[in-house]
């Protein structure tokens, strides 16, 4: 049992890292798509000979992305009632992520006995925010007849597990570690430094359950909305508005893609030819030579 | 109102999922009982009902014939599944694969986008018209039938759509209940593009199963590639039209203009939607008057494909889209012009300037731009002598989605109107937040069975509301009012809307392009260029 917990804990971290990397590589390696953007305001196309003008500044895009992700601005503007609970949840999660980073660093960099109780307040506040927000989301999705049409049973199970994870984390810190920052930091230190294997092999239920629940979320992370959000902004930052310049890297990519063969079956498409050929060699029955006189 | 579940689409019977009723549609201001048709969408005749799929909402856009036997039904399902596999393969669908997978994967089902959809709102919030509805159907089909092990936990994961003839036929029709204005995509916090999913569905049906609205394919791109234009105008007919334009310009303005055709080495090749030559000749005439007045080096092309800017492929078929776009570039190269300028046509501009950007390599990568920045330059930098008092009537601006939200050309046309129309007023909302005219993605030209009724009663309803509200302070017919729509397809749709709701006669609202207003304000033309006759 104990060794299973250890394997699941470290295994899930490894799975999460590998999963994220594989998913990113898979996505990034997908072929560049046709230019298909939308705009929140004026663009370069408002200028004559736009191809000679400066493209949107990358820093502007990065700034906009950071603000979107941190404040969930789109939800704020488009769906204010939902934003309130969604933001509480996300704020709690952001604070929890930062708290864990701080715990990892502090556990090896700070003398545990000197740790301030502010860290405890930070963790509990973050957990409470995430819990209240998550509960709000769940209630909304259970009670709204419109939303109910779209969410499958698995979705509700996921949120119940999320709320249980948060509750259990609160229990572990407050009761198992007796709300003691030094005790918590010592425990984290053994995790970070791979120490005290004997203790890990015989974990108390409170930490074992927390490890199991955390592992579930680590395994889920590569498939979660967080990844989706990243992929959305990756596209926005990398492809949005990048023009195809003669002799440039985009043209190089496109030339390769035009060499892929096509297998669509409709009668107006020459199955088996390359994309470039199909686009330039119009079948006789479609061309003027055969039917257009 | 009856709730329609996502899985209802797979009810394998002929029962309509939705019956459109007048009392459930969004309310319109000023439109009274007389204008309401009682039954907003005429039912299909018994013969049509017996022959064609209509079980989505009683409307047939694609004229899909009903299957003759079980074997045909099964072939239909197999063909759809084959197409679906190709749709998510790099080889066959590199053009939009990344965007498609992201959109299939990223929906949080929060339904935020629904309130952005003019069709959903216009219909009185009917479930099947949600931007999320058709996407969710496709998502559930992919999860269940394409992903490994999809059927095992189908109930738990909500993958409850069964594949049968009715599901697929309804889905094909549903792909023609979205104008692809992508207002929903712009409002999605996670970047899920339901408009793109519509596009991809149409592509699957066209490129694999040979199913498309006939006005887009047979009478659209196929006709364009055969005779030169989707309107059927041939090169000799085009030359006659140009001659007629010269005569009419002289008659209207006293100006003797020789319209340049096939002039090699000109700075600009101007391409219009050929619908302008048939329905709104005053638009290309106004362009000619402005360009000649400003001393621009320009030309039209009378070559096959050179006088037709439309590219309906952009709405349903990447292959047809690419073929047409490449033809446009070839013409420009042959004439050795410096750049292509696309006239007042939203989809033609977006297709050639933006989307085609990533199919053009080497010398085919040719400079292309919209006419709107050039018109801004001519008007706002004093290159034309204009008297705004000649446009002393209420004017509002319709923002064509393709040029505004989907290209970010927001200000040039507004600046022009501010300069030459003293009573210019905005619709609400406007700019990148505009609502589609309801004729986008080919709807404006689609005439199948009772589809035109649906287009006016449902998809154009929001635009009708916006127009009436923009003129609410001058609504009586003695005030002549002008809706400026710098896009051929939008004009076509607005014409249909005004006919359907009898708006021109009852409220004195007229519509037209931007260049007509510019010429109307030119000081050296005696008679008003805008004649206010309904056409």
XYZ file of C-alpha atoms in Angstrom, chain B residues 33 67 242 288 318 468:
6
model
C -49.444 42.318 -37.836
C -32.768 7.399 -49.141
C -18.626 47.877 -69.384
C -14.923 54.158 -62.032
C -11.119 24.309 -49.431
C -35.167 49.980 -37.588
